[in-house]
XYZ file of C-alpha atoms in Angstrom:
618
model
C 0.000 0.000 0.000
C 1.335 3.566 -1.008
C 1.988 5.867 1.818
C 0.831 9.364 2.082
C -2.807 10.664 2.335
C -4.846 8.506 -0.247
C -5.888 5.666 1.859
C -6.735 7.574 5.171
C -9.756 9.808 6.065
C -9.221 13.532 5.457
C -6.374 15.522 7.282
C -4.970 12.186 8.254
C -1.253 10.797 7.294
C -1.081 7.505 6.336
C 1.997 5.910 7.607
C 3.977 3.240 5.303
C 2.828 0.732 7.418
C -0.709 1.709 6.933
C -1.511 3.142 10.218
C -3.097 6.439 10.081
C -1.968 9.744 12.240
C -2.893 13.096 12.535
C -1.407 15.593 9.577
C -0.628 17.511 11.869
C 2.092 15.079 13.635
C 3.885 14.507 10.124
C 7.374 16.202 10.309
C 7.200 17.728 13.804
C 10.662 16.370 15.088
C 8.906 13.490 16.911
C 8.087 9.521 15.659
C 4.184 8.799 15.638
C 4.130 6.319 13.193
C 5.518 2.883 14.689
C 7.608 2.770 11.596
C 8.812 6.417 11.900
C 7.826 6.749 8.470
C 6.292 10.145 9.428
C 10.446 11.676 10.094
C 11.639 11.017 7.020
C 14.033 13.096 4.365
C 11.604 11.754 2.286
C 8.126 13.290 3.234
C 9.864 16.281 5.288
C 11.598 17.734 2.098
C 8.493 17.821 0.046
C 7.655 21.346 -1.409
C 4.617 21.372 1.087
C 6.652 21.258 3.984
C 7.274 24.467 5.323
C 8.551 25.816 8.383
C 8.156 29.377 10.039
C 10.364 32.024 10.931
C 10.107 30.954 14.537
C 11.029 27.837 13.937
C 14.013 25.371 13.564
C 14.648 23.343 10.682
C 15.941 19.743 11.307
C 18.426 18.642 8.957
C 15.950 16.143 7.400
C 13.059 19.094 7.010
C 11.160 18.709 10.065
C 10.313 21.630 11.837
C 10.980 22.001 15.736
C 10.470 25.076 18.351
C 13.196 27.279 17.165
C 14.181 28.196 21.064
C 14.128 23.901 21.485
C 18.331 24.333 19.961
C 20.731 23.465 21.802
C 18.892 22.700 25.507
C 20.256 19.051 25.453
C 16.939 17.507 24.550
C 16.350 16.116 21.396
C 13.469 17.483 19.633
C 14.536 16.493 16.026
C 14.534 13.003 15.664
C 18.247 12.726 14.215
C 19.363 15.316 17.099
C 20.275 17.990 14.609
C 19.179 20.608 17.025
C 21.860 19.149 19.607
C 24.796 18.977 16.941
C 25.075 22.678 15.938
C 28.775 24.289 16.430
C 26.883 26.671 18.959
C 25.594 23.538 20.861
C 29.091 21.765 21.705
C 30.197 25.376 23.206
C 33.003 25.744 20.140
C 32.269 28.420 17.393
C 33.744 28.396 14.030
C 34.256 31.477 12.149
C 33.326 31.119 8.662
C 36.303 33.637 7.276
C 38.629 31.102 8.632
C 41.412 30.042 6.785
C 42.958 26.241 7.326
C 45.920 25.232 6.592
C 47.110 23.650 3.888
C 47.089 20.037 5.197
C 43.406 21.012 6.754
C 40.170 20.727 5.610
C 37.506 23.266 6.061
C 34.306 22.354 7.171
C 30.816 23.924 6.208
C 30.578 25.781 9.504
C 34.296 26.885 9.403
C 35.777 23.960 11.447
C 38.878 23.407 10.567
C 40.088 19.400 10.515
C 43.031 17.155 8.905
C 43.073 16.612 5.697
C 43.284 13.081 6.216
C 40.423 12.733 8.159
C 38.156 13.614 4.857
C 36.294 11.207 3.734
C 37.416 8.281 5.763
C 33.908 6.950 7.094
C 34.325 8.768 10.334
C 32.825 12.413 10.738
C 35.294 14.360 12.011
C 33.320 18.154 10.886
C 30.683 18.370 13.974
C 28.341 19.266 10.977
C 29.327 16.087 9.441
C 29.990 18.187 6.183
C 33.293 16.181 5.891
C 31.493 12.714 4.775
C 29.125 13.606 2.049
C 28.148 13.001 -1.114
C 28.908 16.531 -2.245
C 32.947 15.757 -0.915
C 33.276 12.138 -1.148
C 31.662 11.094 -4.102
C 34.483 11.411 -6.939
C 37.019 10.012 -4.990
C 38.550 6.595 -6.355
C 39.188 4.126 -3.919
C 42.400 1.679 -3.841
C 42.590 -2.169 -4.137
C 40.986 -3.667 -0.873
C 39.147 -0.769 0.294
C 35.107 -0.659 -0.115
C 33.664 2.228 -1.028
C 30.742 3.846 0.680
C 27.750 4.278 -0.533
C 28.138 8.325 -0.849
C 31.841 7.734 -1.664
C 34.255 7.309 1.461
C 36.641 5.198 1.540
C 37.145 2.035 4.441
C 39.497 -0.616 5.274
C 37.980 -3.601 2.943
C 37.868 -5.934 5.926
C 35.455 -3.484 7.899
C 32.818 -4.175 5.442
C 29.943 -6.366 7.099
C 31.842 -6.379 10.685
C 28.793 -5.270 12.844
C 29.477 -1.768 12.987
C 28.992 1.123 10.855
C 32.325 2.422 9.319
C 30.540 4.327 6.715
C 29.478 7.267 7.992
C 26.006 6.467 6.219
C 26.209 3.017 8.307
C 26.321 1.054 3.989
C 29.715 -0.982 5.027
C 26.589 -2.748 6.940
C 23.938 -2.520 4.158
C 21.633 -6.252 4.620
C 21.734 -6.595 1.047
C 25.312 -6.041 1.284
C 25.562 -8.461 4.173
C 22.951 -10.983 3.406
C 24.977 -13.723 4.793
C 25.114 -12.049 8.046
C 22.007 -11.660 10.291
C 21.444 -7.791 10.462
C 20.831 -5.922 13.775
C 18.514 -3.195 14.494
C 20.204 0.034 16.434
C 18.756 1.066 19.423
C 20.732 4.239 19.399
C 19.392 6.838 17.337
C 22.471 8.585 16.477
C 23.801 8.277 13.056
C 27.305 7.760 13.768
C 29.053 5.005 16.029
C 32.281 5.984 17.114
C 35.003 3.367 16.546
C 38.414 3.318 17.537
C 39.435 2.260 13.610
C 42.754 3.334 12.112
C 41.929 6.215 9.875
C 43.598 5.154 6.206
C 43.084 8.629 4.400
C 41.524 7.792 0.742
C 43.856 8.265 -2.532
C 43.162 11.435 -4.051
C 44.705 11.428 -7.839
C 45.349 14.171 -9.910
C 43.112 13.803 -12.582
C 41.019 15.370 -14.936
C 37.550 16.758 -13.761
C 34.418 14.567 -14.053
C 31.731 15.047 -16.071
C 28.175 14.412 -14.625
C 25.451 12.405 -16.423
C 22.168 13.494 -17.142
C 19.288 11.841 -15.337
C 18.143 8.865 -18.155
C 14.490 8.809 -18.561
C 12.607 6.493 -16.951
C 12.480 3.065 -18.785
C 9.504 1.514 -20.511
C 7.404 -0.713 -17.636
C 9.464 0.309 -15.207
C 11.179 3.452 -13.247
C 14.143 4.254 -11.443
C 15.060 6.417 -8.234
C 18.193 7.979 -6.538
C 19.998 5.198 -3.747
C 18.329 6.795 -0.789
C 22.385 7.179 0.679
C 22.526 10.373 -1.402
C 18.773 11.684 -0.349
C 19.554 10.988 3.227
C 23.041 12.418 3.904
C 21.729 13.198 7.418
C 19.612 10.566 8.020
C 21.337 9.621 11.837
C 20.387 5.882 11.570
C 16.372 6.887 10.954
C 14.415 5.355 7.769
C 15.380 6.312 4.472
C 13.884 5.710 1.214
C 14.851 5.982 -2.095
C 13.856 9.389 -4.246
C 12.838 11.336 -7.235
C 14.772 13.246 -9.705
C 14.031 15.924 -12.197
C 14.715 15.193 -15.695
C 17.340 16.957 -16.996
C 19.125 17.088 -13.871
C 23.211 16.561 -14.255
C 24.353 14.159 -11.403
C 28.079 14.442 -10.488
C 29.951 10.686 -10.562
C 29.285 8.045 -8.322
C 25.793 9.379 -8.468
C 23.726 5.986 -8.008
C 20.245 4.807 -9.659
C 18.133 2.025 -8.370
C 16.053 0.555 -10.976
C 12.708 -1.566 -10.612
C 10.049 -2.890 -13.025
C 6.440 -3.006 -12.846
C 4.227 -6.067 -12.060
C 4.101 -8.274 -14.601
C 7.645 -7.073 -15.377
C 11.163 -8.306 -14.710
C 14.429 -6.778 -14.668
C 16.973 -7.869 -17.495
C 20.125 -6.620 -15.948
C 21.673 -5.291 -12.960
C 19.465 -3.045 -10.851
C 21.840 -0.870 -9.759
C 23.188 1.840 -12.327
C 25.921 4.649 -11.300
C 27.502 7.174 -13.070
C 30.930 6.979 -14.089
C 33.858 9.763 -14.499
C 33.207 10.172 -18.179
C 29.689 11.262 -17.882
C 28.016 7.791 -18.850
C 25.863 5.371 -17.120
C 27.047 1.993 -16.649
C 24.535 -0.191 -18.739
C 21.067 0.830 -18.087
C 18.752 -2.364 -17.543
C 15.652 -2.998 -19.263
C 12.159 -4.582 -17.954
C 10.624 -7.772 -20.174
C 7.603 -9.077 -19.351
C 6.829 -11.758 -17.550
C 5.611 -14.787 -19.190
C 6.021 -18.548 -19.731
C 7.720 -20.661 -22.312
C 5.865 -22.297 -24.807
C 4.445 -25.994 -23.945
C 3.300 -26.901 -27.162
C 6.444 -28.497 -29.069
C 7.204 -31.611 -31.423
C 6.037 -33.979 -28.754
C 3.625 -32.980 -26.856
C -0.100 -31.064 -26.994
C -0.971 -28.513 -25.017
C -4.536 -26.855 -24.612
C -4.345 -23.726 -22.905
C -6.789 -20.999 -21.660
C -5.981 -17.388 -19.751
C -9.207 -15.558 -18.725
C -11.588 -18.466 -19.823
C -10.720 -18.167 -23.344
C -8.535 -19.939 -25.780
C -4.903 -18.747 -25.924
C -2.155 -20.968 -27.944
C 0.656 -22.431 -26.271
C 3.303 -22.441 -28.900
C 4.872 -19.415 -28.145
C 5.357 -17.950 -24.956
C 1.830 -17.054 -22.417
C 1.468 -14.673 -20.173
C 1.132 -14.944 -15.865
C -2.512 -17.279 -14.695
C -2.414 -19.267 -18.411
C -3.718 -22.643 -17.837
C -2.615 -25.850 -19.989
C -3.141 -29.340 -19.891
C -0.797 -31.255 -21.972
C -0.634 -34.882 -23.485
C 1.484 -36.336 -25.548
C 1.589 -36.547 -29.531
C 1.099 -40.027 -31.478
C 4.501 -41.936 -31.249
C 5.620 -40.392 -27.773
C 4.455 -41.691 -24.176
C 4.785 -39.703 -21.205
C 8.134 -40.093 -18.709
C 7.063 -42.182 -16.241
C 10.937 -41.146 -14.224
C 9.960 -37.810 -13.899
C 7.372 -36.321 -10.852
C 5.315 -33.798 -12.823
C 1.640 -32.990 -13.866
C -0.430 -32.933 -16.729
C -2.200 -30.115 -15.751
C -0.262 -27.003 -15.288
C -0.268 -23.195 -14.344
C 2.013 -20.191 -15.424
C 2.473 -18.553 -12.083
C 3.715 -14.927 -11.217
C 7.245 -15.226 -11.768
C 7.364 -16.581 -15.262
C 7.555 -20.564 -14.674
C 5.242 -23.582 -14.855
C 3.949 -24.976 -11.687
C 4.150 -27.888 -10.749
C 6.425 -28.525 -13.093
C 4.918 -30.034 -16.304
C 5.197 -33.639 -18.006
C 7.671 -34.555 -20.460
C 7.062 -36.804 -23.435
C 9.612 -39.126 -24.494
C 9.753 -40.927 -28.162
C 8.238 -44.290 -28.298
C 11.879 -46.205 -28.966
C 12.320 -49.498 -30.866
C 9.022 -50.233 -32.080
C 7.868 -51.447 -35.612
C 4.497 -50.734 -37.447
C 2.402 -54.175 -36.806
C 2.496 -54.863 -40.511
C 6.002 -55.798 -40.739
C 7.271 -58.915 -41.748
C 10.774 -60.183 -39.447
C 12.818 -61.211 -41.429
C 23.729 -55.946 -48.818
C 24.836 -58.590 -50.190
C 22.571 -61.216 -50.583
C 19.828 -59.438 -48.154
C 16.500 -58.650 -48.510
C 14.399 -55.759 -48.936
C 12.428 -54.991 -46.162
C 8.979 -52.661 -45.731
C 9.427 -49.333 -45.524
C 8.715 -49.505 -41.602
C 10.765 -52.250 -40.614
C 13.836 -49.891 -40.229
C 11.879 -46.178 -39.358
C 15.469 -45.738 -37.476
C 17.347 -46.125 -40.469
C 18.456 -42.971 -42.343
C 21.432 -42.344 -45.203
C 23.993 -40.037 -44.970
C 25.088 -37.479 -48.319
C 27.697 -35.537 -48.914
C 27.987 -32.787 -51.912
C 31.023 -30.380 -52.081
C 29.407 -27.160 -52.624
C 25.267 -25.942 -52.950
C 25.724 -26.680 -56.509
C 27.072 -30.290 -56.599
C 25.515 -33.198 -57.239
C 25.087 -34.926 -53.942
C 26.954 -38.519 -53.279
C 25.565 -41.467 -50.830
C 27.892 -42.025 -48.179
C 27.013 -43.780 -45.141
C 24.164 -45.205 -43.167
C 23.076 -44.076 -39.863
C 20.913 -44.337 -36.955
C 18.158 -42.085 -35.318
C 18.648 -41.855 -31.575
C 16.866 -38.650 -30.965
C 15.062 -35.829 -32.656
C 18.003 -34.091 -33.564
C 20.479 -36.949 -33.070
C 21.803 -39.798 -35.235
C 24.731 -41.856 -34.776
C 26.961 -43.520 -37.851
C 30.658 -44.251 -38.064
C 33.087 -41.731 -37.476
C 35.193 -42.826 -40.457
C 31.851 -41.656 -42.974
C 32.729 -37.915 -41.672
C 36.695 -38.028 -41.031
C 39.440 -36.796 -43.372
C 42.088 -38.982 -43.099
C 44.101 -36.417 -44.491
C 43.564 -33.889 -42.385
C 43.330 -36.050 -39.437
C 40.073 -34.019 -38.135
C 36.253 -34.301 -38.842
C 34.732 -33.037 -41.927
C 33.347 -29.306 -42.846
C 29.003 -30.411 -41.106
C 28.095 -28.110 -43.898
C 29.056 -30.680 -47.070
C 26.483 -32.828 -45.271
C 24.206 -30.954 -44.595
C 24.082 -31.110 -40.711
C 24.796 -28.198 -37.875
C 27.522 -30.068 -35.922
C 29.050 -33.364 -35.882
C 31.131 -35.294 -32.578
C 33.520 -38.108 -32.212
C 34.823 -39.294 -29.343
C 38.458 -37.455 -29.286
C 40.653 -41.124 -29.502
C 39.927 -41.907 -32.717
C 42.883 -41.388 -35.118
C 41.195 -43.402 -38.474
C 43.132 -45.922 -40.631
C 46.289 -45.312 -38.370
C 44.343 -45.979 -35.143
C 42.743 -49.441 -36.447
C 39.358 -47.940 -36.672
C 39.072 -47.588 -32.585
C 36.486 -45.598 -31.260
C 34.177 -45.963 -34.803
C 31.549 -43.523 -33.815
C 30.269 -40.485 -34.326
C 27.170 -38.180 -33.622
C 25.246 -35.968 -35.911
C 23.296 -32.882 -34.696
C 20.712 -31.766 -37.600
C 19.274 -28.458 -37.983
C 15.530 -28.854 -38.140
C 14.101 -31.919 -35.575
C 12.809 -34.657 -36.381
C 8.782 -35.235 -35.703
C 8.044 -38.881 -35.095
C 4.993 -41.328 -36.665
C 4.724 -44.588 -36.900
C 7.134 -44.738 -39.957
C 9.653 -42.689 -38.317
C 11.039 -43.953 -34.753
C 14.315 -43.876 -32.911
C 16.187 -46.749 -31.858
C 16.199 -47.421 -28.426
C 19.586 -47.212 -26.478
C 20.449 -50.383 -23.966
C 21.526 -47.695 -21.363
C 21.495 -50.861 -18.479
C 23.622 -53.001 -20.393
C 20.955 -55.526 -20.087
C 21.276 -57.438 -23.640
C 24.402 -59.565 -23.688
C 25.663 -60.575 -26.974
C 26.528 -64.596 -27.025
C 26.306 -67.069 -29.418
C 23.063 -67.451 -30.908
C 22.366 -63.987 -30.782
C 20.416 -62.431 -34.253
C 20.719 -59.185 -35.076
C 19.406 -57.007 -38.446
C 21.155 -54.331 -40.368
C 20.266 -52.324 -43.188
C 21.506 -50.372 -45.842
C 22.281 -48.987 -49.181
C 25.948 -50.744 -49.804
C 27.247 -52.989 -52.490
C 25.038 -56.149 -54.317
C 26.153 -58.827 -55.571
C 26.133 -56.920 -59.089
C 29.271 -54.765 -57.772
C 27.110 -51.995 -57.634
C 25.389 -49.304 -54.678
C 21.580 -50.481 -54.227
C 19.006 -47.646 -54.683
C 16.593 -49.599 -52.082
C 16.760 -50.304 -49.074
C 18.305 -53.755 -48.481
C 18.179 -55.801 -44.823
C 19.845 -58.945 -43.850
C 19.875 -60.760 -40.591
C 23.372 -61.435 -38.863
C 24.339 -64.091 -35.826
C 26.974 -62.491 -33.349
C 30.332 -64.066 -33.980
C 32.210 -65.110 -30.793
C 35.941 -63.199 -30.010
C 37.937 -66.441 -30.545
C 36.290 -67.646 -33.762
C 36.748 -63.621 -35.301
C 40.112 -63.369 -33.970
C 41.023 -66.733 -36.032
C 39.424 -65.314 -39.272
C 41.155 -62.346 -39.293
C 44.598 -64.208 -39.293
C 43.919 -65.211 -42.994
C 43.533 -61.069 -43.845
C 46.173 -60.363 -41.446
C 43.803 -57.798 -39.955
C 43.859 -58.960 -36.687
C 44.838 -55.239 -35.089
C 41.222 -53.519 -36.504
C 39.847 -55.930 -33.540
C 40.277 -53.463 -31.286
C 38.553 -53.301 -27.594
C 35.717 -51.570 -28.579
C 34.614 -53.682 -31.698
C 32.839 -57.442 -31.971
C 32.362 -59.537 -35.080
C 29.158 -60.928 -36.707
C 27.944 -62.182 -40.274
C 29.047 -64.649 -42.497
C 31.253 -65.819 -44.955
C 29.433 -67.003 -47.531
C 29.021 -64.047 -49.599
C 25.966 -62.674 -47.098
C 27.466 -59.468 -45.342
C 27.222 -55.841 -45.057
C 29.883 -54.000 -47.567
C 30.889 -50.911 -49.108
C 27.941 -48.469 -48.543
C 26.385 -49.984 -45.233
C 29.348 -48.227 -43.226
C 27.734 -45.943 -40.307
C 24.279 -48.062 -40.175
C 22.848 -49.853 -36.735
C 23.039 -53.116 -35.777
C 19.732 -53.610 -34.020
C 19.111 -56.990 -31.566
C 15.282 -57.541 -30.510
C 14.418 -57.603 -26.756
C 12.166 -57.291 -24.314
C 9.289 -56.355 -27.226
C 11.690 -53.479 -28.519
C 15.051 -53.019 -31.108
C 18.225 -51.941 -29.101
C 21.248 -50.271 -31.103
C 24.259 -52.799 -30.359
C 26.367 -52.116 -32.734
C 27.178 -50.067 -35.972
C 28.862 -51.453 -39.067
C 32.598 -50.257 -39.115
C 35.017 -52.429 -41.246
C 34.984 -55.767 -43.422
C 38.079 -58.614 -41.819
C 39.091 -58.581 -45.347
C 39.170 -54.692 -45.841
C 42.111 -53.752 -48.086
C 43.295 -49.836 -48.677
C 44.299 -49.731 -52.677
C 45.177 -46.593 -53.756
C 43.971 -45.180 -50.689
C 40.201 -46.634 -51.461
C 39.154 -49.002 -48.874
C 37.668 -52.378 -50.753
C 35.133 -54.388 -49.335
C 35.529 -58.314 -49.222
C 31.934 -59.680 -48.663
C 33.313 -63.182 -47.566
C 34.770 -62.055 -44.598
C 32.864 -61.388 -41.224
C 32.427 -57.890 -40.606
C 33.744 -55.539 -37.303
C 31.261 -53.609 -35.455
C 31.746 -50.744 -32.952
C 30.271 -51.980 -29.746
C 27.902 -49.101 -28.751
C 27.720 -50.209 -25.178
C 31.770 -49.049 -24.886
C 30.622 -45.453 -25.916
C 27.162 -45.091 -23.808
C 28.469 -42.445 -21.298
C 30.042 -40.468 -24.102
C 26.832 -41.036 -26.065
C 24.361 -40.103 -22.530
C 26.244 -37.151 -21.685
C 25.868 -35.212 -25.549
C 21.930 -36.048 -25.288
C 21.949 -34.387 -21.513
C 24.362 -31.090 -22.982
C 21.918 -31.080 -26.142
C 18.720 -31.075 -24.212
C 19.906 -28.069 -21.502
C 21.248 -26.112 -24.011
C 25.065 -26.806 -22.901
C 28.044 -26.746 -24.737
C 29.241 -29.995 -26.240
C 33.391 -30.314 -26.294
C 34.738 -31.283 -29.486
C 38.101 -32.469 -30.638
């Protein structure tokens, strides 16, 4: 509720705390509200506040009996009528000169030089720690800086005691970790017994103030209430207006706050530096709520009864209830709600559900079942995709590779289809058409045997799911073990039994081969070293095999009701480099990266991808 006179009865003041007092109490030296809100530089310096000849003026604006200086009571409530020169029994002349070590106060007292500016009020009208004084002054290394510009021993700061002669060394906000304490005594300064470290005064070139900015869009912004209070003695102080087009000398400091239904994009605190510019001014955004409505999952939401959508961001009370899309079910790990509300501060509560791609799954209609292989439905691989390269926009673009769908913007193939052995570093994404590419960082290519086969493909626009197009799922347990007798399926576009690419889509089913029985075959090829940790055998060698072409694609193993990723096709036993061309031999079992070696490195890319984090690459 806003203080002043609009919520009370007539001739009343309302106090910030809402009570109500008479008008006449407001600004008459004493505290009626219980908040003191009524003794404030803040109402007491208003234009309407007036005092008569008779009268005393308090240094906040109050107005006291003028013959009530000076008799050792205090009728202003921050004792100004008990701190006048005439009061402690020493008069200043005001034609005095100081010395040249000295500084002269307002009221002609006469201190050290040193003791300007030091947090300790040395002038007995305290004219020696103010703004006006203090507030160009540049402090040094390990000394904080008060808030009207003094300068204090670092380690004083949030101590228990004022050192700033405005008491902001000891600022809660400051000191937030530190439970702040209430003074009973009203005086403004506390005496300490603190060595005085005089502040560094440069030589340098004369500041130039900054005009008050206007007030920002949704939002305003008001003078720190430690340069509208200089004489505040420990009473409440509030922050305060400013004409536009006033010049503010440097140091000058702006606290800036948004509306409701607004947040701050920046810091709130703005001061004015030696060159006559602002430090960045902050702006206020309104507050609203991402968008539920994505790839995955429906959302039907309302805000004031009527129909607003969901796909972009919504405003502060929008309701939604969400479900999930055809070929996604809802995450079942996660403890969230269906039905969801877009509270005050800009985020869903409780938090809402997550749908997750239905993994693994075939379209009823299949039928179970390269070289020699089959050609399968459409929808018996809707994991499968191909991978093309083209040199420029221009160029004709060439099949390359096979590879596997493991998200909606994910796919995994062999890192050899997008390394330049040449180079000895991945290839340009753009020739394929993809935003970023990752391999893990150990694989070296043809020099390294082939270890660490494996690579990940980030595409630009997502994939949206059906019942034709599914990702693999990913045995993230390690619960299928590969033995004999084990089955898998692989598909691709690679090499027939005509010597040639096939333009559809070819399958063929593979049985695991054991370590012992591969690590005998590949003494005939003398290619025993591509059987490297991460890599286990399976086909035939009869002629029946994956080949040139099929390099990249999934080796999928049925389980549990669903098709697991096990392995992806890397090199052929009887692989031979001529001419630098690596040459298929289709009667030789082939090597497959084992995917379960690479499932942390695999884990931890999805996690970066989905919060937005950066993903390391070699």
């Amino acid at each position: 509720i806003e203080h002043g006179y609009a919520q009370c009865s007539i001739e009343k003041f309302q106090c910030k705390n809402g009570q109500c007092i008479a008008s006449e109490l407001l600004c008459d030296g004493r505290a009626d509200c219980r908040d003191m809100s009524d003794e404030t530089f803040t109402e007491c310096s208003k234009p309407e506040i007036t005092c008569p000849d008779y009268a005393f003026r308090c240094s906040y604006g109050a107005c006291v009996d003028g013959d009530a200086t000076c008799n050792g009571i205090k009728d202003c409530i921050d004792n100004s009528d008990e701190t006048l020169s005439r009061c402690t029994g020493t008069l200043y002349n005001a034609t005095t000169l100081c010395a040249k070590n000295q500084f002269k106060c307002n009221n002609g007292q006469c201190i050290a030089e040193s003791g300007l500016c030091d947090g300790i009020a040395d002038c007995t009208d305290y004219s020696d720690e103010t703004f006006n004084q203090c507030g160009s002054l540049i402090c040094p290394q390990l000394f904080f800086r008060c808030h009207y510009g003094a300068c204090i021993d670092g380690d004083l700061k949030c101590n228990g005691v004022k050192n700033c002669a405005d008491g902001s060394d000891e600022d809660p906000k400051l000191c937030r970790d530190i439970a702040s304490t209430s003074d009973t005594d009203t005086s403004f300064f506390t005496t300490t017994t603190t060595t005085r470290t005089p502040p560094i005064i440069t030589t340098i070139s004369a500041p130039t103030s900054c005009v008050v900015p206007q007030q920002p869009k949704n939002g305003y912004w008001k003078l720190h209430k430690s340069l509208c209070c200089t004489e505040q003695y420990g009473q409440p102080c509030e922050h305060c207006d400013v004409l536009q087009g006033i010049q503010l000398p440097p140091g000058a400091y702006l606290v800036y706050k948004c509306n409701p239904g607004y947040r701050l994009s920046g810091s709130s605190d703005v001061f004015c530096s030696r060159s006559g510019k602002w430090s960045r001014i902050p702006v206020c955004t309104e507050i609203r709520c991402e968008g539920l409505e994505s790839v995955s999952t429906l959302a039907e939401c309302t805000y004031e009864n009527g129909y607003i959508s969901c796909i972009n961001s919504v405003p502060p009370q929008t309701r939604a209830i969400l479900s999930c899309r055809p070929s996604y079910n809802r995450d079942t790990t996660l403890f969230s709600r269906s039905e969801v509300t877009c509270n005050k501060n800009g985020t869903w509560e409780p938090v809402p559900m997550q749908c997750i791609p239905v993994c693994g799954v075939q379209r009823p209609d299949t039928t179970p079942l390269i070289v020699h292989g089959t050609q399968p439905k459409i929808s018996e691989f809707p994991w499968h995709a191909t991978l093309y390269r083209a040199n420029n926009a221009t160029a004709p673009k060439e099949f390359i590779c096979g590879a596997t769908i493991i998200h909606e913007s994910l796919l995994v193939t062999a890192a050899h289809c997008v390394y330049d052995d040449n180079t000895k570093q991945l290839s340009d994404p753009s020739l394929y058409y993809v935003k970023n590419m990752y391999m893990v960082c150990t694989y070296f290519g043809f020099e390294g045997n082939y270890a660490g086969d494996i690579a990940i493909l980030e595409i630009t626009e997502p994939f949206t799911f059906s019942s034709v197009l599914v990702p693999i799922c990913l045995d993230i347990n390690n619960r299928i073990i590969l033995d004999s007798g084990s089955y898998g399926k692989v598909a691709g576009f690679g090499r027939t039994a005509l010597g040639s690419s096939s333009y559809i889509l070819q399958s063929i089913t593979v049985p695991y081969v054991p370590f012992n029985q591969c690590k005998s075959s590949s003494t005939v090829y003398e290619t025993e070293k591509y059987i490297t940790d991460d890599k286990f055998c399976a086909g035939y060698t009869n002629g029946s095999s994956v080949c040139d072409g099929d390099s990249g694609g999934g080796l999928v193993f049925y389980k549990y009701g669903l098709w697991y990723l096990k392995g992806i096709v890397s090199v052929s036993l009887g692989t031979k480099n001529v001419g630098g061309v690596r040459i298929c031999d289709s009667y030789s079992y082939s090597l497959y990266t084992r995917v379960s070696n690479h499932l942390s490195w695999i884990q931890d890319i999805i996690f970066k991808f989905k919060a937005q984090k950066p993903i390391s690459s070699c």
